[in-house]
XYZ file of C-alpha atoms in Angstrom:
636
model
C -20.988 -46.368 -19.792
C -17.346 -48.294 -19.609
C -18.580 -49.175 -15.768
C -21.439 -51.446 -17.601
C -18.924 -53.287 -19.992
C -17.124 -56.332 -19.406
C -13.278 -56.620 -19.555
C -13.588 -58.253 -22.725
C -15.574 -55.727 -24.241
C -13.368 -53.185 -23.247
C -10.297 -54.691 -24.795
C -11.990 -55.061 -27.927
C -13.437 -51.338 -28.367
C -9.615 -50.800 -28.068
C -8.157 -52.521 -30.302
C -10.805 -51.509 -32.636
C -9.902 -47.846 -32.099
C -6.332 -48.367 -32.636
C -6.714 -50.078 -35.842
C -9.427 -47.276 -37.041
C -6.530 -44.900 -36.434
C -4.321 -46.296 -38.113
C -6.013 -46.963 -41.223
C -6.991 -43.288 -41.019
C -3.613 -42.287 -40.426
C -1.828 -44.186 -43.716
C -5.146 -42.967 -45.803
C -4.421 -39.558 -44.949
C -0.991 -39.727 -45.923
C -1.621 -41.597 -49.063
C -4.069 -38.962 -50.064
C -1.494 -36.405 -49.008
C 0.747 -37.806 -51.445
C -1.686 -38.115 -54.382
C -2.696 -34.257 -53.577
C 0.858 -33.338 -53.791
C 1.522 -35.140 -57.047
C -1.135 -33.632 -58.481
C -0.457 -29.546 -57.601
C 3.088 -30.632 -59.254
C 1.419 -31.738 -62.905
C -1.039 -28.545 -62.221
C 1.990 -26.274 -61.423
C 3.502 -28.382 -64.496
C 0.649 -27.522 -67.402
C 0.396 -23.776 -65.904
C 4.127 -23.008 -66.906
C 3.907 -25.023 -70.095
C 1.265 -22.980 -71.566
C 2.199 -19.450 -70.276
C 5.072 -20.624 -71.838
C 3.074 -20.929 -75.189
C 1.167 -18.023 -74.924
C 4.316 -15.667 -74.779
C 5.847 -17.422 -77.940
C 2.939 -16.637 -79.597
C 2.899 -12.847 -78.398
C 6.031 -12.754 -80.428
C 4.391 -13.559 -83.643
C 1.206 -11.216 -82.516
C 3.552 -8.405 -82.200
C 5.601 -9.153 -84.994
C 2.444 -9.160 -87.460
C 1.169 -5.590 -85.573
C 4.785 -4.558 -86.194
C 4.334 -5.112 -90.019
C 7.174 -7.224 -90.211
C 5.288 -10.360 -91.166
C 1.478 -10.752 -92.509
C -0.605 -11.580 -89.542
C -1.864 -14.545 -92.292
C 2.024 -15.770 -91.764
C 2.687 -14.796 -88.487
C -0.323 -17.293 -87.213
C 0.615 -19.993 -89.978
C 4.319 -20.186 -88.247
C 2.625 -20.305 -84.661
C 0.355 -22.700 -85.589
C 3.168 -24.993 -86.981
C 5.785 -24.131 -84.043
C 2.542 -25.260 -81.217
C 1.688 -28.335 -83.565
C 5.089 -29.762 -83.651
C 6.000 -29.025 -79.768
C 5.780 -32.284 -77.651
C 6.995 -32.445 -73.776
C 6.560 -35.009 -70.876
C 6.082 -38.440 -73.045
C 4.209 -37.647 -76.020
C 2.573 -34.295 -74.114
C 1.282 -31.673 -76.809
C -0.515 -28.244 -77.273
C -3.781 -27.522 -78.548
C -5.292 -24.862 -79.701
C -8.677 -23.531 -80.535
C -10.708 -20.380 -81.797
C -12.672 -18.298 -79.404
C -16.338 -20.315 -80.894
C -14.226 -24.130 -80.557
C -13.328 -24.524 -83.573
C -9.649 -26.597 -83.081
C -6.333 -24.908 -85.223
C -4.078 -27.320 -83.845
C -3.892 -30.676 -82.946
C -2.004 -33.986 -83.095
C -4.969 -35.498 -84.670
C -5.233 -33.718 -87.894
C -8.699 -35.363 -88.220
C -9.952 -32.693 -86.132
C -8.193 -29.163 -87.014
C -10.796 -27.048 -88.461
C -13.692 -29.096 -86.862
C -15.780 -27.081 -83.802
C -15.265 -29.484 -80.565
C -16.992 -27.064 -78.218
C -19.608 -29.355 -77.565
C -17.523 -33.130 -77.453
C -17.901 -34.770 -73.949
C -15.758 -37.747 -72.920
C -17.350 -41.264 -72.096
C -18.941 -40.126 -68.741
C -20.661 -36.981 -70.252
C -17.905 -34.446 -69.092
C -17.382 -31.541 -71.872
C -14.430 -31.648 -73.189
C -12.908 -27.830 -73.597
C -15.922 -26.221 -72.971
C -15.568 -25.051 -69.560
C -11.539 -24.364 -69.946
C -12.181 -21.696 -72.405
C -15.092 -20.160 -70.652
C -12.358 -20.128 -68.035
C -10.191 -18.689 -70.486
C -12.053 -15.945 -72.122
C -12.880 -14.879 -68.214
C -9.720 -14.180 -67.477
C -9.504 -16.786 -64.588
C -8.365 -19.925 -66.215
C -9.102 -23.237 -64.418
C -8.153 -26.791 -64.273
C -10.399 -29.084 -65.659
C -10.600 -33.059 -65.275
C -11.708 -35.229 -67.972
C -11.076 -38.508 -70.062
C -9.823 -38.425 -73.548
C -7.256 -40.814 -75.002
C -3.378 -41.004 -75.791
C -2.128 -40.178 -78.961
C -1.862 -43.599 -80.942
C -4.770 -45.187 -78.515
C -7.963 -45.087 -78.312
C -8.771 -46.139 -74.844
C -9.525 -42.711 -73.024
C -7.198 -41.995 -69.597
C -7.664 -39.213 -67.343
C -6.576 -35.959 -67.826
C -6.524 -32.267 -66.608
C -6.024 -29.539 -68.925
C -4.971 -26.094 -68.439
C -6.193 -23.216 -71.146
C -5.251 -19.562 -72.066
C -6.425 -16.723 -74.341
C -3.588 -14.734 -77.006
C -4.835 -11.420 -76.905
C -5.174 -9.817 -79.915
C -5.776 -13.198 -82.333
C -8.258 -14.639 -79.379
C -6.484 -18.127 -79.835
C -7.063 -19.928 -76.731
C -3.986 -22.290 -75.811
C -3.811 -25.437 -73.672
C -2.520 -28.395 -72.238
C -2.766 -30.912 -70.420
C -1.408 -33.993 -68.472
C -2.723 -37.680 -67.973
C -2.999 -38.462 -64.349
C -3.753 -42.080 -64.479
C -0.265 -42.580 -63.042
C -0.969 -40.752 -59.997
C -3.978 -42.974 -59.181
C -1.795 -46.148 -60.324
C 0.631 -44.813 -57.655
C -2.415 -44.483 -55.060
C -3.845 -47.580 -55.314
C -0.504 -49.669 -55.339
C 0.245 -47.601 -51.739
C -2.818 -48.941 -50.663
C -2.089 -52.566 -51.798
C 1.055 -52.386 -50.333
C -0.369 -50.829 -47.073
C -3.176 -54.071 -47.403
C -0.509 -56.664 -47.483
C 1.683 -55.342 -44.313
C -1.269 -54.333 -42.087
C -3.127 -56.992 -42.787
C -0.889 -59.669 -41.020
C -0.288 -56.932 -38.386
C -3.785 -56.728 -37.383
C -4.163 -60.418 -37.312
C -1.317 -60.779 -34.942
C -2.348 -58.043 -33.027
C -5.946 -59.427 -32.800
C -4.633 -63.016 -31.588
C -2.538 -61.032 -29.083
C -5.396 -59.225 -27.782
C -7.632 -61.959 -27.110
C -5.098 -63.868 -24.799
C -4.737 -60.781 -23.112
C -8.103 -61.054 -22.825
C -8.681 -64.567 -21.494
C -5.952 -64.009 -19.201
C -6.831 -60.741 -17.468
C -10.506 -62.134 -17.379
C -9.362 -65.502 -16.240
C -6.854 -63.425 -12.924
C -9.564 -61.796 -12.464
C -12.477 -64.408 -11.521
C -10.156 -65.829 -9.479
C -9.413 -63.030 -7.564
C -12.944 -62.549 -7.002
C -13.752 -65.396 -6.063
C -10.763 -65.597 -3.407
C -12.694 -61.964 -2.301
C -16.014 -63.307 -2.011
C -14.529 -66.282 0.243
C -12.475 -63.923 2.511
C -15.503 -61.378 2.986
C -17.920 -64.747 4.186
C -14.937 -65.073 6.532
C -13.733 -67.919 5.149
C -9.987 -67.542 5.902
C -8.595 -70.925 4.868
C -8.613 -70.383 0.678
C -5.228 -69.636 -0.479
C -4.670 -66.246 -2.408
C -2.923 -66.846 -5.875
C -0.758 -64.580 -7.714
C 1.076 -63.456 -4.851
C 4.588 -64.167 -6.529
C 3.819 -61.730 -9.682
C 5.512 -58.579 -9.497
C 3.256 -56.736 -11.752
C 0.082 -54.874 -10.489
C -1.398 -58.395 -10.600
C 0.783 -59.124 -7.476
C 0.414 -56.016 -5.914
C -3.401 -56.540 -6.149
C -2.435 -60.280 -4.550
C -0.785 -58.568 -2.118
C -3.441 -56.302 -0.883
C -5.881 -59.354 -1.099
C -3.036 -61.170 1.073
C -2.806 -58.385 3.373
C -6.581 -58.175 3.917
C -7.095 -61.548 4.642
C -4.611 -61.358 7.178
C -6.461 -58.519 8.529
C -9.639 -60.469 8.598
C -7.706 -63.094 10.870
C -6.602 -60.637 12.844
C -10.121 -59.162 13.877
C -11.146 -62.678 14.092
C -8.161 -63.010 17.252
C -9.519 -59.504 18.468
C -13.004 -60.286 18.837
C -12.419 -63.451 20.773
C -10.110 -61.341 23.066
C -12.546 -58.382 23.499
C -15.486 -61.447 24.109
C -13.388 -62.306 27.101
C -12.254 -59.166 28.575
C -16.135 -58.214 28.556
C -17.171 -61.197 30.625
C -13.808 -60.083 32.848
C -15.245 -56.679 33.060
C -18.984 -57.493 34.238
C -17.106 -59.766 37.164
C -15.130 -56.459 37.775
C -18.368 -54.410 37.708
C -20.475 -56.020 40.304
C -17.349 -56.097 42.415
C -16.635 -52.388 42.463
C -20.588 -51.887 42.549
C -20.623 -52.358 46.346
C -17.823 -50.335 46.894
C -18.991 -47.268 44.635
C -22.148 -47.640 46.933
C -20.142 -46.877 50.282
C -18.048 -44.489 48.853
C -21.220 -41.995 47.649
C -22.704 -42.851 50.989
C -19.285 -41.067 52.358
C -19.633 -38.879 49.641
C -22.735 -37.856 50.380
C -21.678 -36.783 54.341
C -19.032 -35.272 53.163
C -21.398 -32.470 50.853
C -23.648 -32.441 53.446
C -20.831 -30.502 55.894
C -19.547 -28.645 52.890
C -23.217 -27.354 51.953
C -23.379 -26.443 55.584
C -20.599 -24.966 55.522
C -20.834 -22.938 52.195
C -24.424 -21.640 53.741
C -22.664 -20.059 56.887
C -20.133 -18.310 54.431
C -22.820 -17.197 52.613
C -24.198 -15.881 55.859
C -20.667 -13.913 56.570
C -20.050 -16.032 59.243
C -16.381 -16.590 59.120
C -16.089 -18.104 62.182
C -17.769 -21.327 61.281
C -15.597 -24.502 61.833
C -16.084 -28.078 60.122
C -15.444 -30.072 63.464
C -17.579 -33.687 62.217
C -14.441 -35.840 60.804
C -14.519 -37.403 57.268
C -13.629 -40.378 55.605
C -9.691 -40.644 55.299
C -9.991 -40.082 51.853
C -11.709 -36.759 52.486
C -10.024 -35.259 55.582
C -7.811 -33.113 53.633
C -10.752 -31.733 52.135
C -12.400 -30.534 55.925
C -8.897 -29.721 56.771
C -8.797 -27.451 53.067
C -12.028 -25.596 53.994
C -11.324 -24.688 57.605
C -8.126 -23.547 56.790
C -9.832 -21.597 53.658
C -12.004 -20.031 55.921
C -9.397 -19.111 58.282
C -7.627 -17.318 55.664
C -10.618 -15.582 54.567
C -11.399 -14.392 58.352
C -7.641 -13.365 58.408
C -7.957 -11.495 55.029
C -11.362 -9.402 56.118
C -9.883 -8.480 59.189
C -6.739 -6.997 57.566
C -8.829 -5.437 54.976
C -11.645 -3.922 57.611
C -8.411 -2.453 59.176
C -7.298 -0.925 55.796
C -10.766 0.192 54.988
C -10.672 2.200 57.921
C -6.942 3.477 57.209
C -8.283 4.794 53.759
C -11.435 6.203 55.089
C -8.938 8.494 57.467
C -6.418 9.132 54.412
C -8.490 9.903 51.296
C -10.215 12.561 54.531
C -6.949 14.059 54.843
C -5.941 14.121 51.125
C -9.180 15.366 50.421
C -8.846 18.473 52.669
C -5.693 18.510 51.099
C -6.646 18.924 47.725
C -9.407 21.452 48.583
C -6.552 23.246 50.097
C -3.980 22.641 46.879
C -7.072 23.990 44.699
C -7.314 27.015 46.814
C -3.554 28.232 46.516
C -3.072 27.281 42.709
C -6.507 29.465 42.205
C -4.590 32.416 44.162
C -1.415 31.388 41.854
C -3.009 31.845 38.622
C -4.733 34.948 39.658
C -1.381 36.367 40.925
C 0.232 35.704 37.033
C -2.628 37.297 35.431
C -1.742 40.637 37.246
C 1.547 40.114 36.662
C 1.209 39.699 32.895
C -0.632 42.783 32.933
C 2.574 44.200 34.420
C 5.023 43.264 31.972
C 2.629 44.063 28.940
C 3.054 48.026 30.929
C 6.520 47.278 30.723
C 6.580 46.028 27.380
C 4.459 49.448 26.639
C 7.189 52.091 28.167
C 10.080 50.485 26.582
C 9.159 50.746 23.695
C 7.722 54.206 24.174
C 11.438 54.798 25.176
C 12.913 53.573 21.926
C 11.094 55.354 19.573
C 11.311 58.557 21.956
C 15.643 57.704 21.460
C 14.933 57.307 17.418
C 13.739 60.760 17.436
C 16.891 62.206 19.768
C 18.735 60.560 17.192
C 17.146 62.111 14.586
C 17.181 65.786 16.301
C 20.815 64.944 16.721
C 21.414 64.687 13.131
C 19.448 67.823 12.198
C 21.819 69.597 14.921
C 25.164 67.856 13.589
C 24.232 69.228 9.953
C 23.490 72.697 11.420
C 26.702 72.465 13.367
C 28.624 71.417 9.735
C 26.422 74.451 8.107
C 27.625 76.895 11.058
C 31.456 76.366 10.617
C 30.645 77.152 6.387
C 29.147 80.267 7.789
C 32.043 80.993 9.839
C 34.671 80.914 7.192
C 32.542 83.344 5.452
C 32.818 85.482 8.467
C 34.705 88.096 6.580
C 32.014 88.951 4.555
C 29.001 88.583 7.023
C 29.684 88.922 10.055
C 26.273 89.586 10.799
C 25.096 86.437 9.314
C 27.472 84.817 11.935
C 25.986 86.130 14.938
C 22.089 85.275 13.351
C 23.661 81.571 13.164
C 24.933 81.772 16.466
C 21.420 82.179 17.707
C 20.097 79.309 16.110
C 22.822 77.072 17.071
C 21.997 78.352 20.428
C 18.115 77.668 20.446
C 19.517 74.208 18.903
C 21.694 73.130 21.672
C 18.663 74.467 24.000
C 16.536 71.732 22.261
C 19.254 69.046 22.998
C 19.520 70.072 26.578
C 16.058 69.375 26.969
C 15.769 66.468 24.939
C 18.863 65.140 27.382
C 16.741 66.646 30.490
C 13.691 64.263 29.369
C 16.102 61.279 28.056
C 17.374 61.211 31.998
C 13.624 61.409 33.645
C 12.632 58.210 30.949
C 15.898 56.349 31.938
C 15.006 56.891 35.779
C 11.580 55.782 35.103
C 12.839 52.935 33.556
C 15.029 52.218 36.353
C 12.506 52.539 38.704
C 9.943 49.860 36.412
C 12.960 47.412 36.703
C 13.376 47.366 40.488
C 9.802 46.906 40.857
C 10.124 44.553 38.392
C 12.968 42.252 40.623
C 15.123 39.381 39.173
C 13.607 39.820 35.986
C 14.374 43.277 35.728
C 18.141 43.758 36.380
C 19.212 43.415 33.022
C 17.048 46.497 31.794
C 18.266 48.331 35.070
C 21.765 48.354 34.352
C 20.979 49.373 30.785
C 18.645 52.642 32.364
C 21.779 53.380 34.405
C 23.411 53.609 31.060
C 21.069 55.592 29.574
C 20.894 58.093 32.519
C 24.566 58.215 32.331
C 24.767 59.573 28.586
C 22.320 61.867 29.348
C 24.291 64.052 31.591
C 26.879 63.607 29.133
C 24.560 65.286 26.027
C 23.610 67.759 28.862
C 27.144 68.770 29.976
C 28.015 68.749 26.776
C 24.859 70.747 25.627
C 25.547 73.617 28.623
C 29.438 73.387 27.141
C 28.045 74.720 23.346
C 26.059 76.612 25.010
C 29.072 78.524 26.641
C 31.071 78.803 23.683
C 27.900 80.078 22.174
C 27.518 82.580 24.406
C 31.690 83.153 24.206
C 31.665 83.509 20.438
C 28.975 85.978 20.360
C 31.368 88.535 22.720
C 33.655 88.143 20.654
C 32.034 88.476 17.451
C 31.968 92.365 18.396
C 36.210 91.928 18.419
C 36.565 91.350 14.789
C 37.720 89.573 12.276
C 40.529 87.893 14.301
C 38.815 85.736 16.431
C 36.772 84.204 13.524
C 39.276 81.306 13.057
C 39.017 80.474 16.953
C 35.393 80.455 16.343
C 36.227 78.570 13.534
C 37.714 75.790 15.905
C 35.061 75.858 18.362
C 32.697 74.886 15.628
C 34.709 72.092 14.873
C 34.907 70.721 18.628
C 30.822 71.224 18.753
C 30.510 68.888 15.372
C 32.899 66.124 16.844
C 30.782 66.415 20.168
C 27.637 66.332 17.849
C 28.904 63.053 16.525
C 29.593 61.292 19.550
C 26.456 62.476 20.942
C 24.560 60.839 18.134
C 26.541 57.603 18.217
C 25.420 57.266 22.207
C 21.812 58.461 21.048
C 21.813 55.701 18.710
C 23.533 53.035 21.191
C 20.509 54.108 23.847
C 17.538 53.518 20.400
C 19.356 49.651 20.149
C 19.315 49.115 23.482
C 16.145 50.228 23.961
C 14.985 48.110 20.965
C 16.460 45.137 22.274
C 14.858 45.291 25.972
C 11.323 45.960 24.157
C 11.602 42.720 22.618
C 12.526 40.530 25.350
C 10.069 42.112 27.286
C 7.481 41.067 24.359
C 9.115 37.366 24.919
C 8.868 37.188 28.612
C 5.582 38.789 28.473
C 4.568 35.793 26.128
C 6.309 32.997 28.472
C 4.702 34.671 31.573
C 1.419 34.526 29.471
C 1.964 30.565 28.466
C 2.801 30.404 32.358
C -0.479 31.839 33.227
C -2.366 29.303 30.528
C -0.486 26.558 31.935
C -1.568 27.660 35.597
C -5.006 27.980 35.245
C -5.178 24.035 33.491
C -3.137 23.322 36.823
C -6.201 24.812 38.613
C -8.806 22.484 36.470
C -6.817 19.584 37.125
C -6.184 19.997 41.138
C -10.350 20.393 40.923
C -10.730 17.617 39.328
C -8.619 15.896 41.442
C -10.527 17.026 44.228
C -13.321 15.818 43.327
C -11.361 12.085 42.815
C -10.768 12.318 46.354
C -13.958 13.062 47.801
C -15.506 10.258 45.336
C -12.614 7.802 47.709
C -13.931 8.743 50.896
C -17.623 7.662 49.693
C -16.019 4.806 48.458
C -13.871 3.737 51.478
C -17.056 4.636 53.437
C -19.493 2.031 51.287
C -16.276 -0.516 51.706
C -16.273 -0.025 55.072
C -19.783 -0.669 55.399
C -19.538 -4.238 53.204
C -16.968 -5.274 55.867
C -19.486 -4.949 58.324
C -21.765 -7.225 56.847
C -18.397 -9.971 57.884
C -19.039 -11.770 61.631
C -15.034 -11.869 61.645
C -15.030 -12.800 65.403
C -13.560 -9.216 66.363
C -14.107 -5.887 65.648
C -12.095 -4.107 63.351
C -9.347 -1.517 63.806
C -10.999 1.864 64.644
C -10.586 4.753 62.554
C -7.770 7.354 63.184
C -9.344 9.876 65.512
C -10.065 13.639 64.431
C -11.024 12.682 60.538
C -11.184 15.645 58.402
C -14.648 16.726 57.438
C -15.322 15.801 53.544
C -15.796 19.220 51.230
C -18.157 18.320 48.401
C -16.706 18.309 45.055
C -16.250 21.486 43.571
C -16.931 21.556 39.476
C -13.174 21.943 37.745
C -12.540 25.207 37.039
C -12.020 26.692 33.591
C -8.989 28.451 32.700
C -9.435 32.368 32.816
C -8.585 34.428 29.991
C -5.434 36.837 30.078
C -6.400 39.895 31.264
C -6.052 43.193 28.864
C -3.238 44.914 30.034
C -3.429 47.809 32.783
C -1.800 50.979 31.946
C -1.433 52.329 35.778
C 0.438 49.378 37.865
C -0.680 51.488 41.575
C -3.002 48.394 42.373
C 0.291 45.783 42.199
C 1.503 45.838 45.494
C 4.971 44.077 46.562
C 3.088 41.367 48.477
C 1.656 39.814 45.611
C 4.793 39.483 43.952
C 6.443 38.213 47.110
C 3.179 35.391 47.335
C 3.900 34.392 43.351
């Protein structure tokens, strides 16, 4: 809507809008003021007659009390209201609960009913203040009535209360008509400074006006000129250093501009007619040249179609233009490298025809052998899970000598008791005797069978080779306390046989038996400490049989992947020898001038890819190890 309206226009809505805001602004606060004023008489009457209404509570209560006649106690409120004055000339009234007035500063009117009395403009008069009243929300209420001594009414608001008990309703009020004096003299005085104001600021907007509107024809008409391409009018207002120059300026620069394009056109008129001279001229020329041009793409097509052919042997031998000998020279020498190139590659094509042969055959050969390899680790897995087997048979079989040992050492310790009782049982002796015999007969055996395990154990870890010399020198050790427990065994058994001779001698060779029961305890012990030395032992070769019957396993596992890998690798090698073959056979196709490089004599025969082959499961173990002959262990 603003783009529509003129300059002038525009100015005016504004200074219209400021002055409405202003006067707004000054009303408001003048009304503020008169507001303000006004809550202060309201705040003013409330306090005067709450005020009142407690004073007369006093008498009220007095009169219940019985001190005073209630006839007396309202005949000295009455008079103390009547006579009270505040605020210039102010008073109380009061009045019965059907408007009937008890006090008043016109005495005219006590004892008359003014319920119904309006003021000049047909306002009641205390009608709605003791409705208010006898509510029990009292009000304000506006209305005219006069001054005391005049008889000109004024405004006024009142503010009324009941007296419980007596149902005397109290007010009061205030005249106002200073408050509006005070308003309208703000706005007088407001009136007589604006006033002037606005008419100074109204002359100051029209010359602002004319002036703007009078910079700005001109300027437009200066505009008009330069865009006709008039460039001879003279820009004004270029001196100003408000935005009315800087506009001038712009105007100034565009004109400029204007003169500018004016130069350039002429120029580019000039260098056109300069350029159609230079055209025809290079016409002719461009003529010869795609006539040379045109020989030249001739050859190359040629040329190109004999490559195409595989003849690498073709030569450009026509000569160019000067300008394009380097290109014949370029594609002859291009082609010469090329025929170079397939020669050297027919040469390796037939190198790795003859190679990938020989690594193929190789391969097959590789997949054969790691097949055999695997195979041989199964069996020997199956070995060392036997191994794993008899060791550990031989532990536990050493737990129980140990145990057996025990048994005899407390028999031996239960034999010497028995001998110190000799004195009385003799008898018993000798039956004792006999079982220590039969005992030591057990142990000889038990050492009898300990030295057959430790020699088959010995005999398992020779078989067995490098990995088996650890658990050979322990089965030497083994063997070797043995023959102790047996010697010693056949050494009980001799004083056994001793003691029982000479149990028939008597009493006196009890103590020497005595002693010789000691010795066989002692022997007992040490016999059990080497029993329990061989169980350890034993214990500890049974598990790191289990762990290199695991790696020997994971060996085996690893082995037979080998085996799917060499196949498939194999198979990579054969699919090279096709592939050499169909390169070989592309070459051909090439007229290189000679013939290629023969291939190296005696080529392998290609083997056709074999599938990869899965890796076998671990075979359960075998518990006879006839079938494992030394070759196969030599061959792993």
């Amino acid at each position: 809507m603003l783009k529509k309206l003129s300059i002038r226009y525009q100015f005016a809505m504004l200074g219209a809008f400021g002055v409405a805001i202003t006067v707004a602004a000054v009303a408001l606060n003048l009304f503020d003021s008169y507001q303000m004023e006004l809550h202060s008489k309201e705040a003013q009457a409330r306090a005067l007659v709450a005020s009142a209404v407690t004073s007369t509570e006093t008498y009220v209560r007095l009169a219940a009390q019985g001190v005073i006649t209630k006839q007396k106690a309202q005949s000295l409120a009455l008079k103390a209201l009547g006579a009270a004055r505040f605020d210039h000339g102010n008073y109380f009234f009061v009045y019965d609960r059907h408007g009937v007035a008890l006090a008043n500063p016109k005495k005219s009117v006590i004892g008359k009913n003014l319920e119904n009395v309006k003021d000049p403009y047909g306002h009641y008069v205390i009608r709605p203040l003791m409705q208010a009243a006898a509510s029990g929300h009292p009000i304000f209420h506006e209305y005219y009535w006069p001054k005391a001594g005049s008889s000109t009414p004024q405004p006024k608001i009142s503010y009324m209360a009941e007296v419980p008990g007596w149902h005397w309703m109290i007010g009061s009020g205030l005249y106002i008509s200073d408050l509006r004096t005070n308003f309208w003299n703000g706005v007088l005085r407001f009136a007589a400074i604006f006033i002037p104001v606005l008419f100074a600021f109204l002359l100051l907007m029209i010359y602002m006006q004319k002036n703007i509107a009078n910079i700005l024809k001109r300027m437009t008409s200066v505009m008009k000129a330069l865009s006709t391409g008039d460039s001879s009018v003279d820009v004004p207002f270029t001196d100003r250093t408000d935005e009315i120059g800087g506009m001038a300026s712009a105007v100034e620069i565009f004109k400029s501009a204007g003169i500018e394009k004016a130069r350039l056109e002429n120029d580019a008129t000039a260098a056109a007619r300069q350029r159609e001279t230079e055209r025809a001229r290079t016409e002719a020329e461009r003529a010869a040249a795609a006539q040379q041009l045109a020989t030249v793409v001739d050859s190359l097509a040629h040329g190109l179609e004999e490559l195409s052919a595989g003849r690498l042997t073709f030569r450009l031998t026509a000569a160019f233009a000067a300008e394009y000998e380097q290109l014949r020279t370029d594609f002859n020498g291009a082609m010469q490298r090329l025929q170079d190139a397939m020669r050297v590659v027919a040469t390796n094509a037939s190198a790795i025809r003859s190679g990938s042969g020989e690594i193929s055959s190789a391969a097959d050969d590789l997949a054969r052998r790691t097949e055999q390899q695997a195979a041989t680790l199964e069996e020997t897995a199956a070995a060392l899970d036997e191994i794993t087997t008899t060791v550990r048979n031989t532990a536990d079989a050493a737990v129980h000598a140990r145990n057996i040992v025990d048994t005899a050492k407390q028999d031996a310790e239960h034999g010497g008791s028995v001998v110190s009782q000799a004195v009385r049982a003799m008898g018993e002796i000798e039956t004792s005797s006999k079982q220590i015999g039969n005992i030591i007969g057990v142990i000889d055996e038990i050492a009898f069978q300990t030295n057959l395990l430790a020699l088959n154990a010995g005999v398992e870890a020779a078989r067995a080779g490098e990995a088996g010399r650890g658990f050979a020198v322990v089965a030497s050790e083994v063997r070797a306390l043995a023959q102790r427990s047996a010697d010693a065994a056949k050494e009980i058994k001799t004083l056994i046989s001793a003691s029982n001779q000479q149990v028939v001698a008597g009493v006196d060779l009890v103590d020497e038996t005595g002693k010789a029961l000691e010795r066989i305890v002692r022997q007992i012990a040490e016999l059990n400490d080497s029993v329990a030395k061989i169980a350890a032992s034993a214990q500890e070769q049974s598990t790191g049989l289990v762990q290199v019957n695991t790696a020997v396993s994971q060996m085996d596992q690893a082995t037979q992947q080998n085996a799917a890998m060499v196949e498939e690798s194999t198979a990579a090698s054969h699919s090279l020898v096709q592939e050499a073959e169909q390169l070989t056979q592309l070459i051909g196709r090439f007229d290189l001038g000679t013939s290629p490089a023969p291939a190296s004599p005696g080529r392998l025969p290609v083997t056709p890819p074999r599938p990869a082959a899965k890796p076998a499961p671990i075979a359960a173990p075998k518990r006879h190890l006839e079938g494992a002959d030394a070759g196969d262990w030599e061959d792993f």
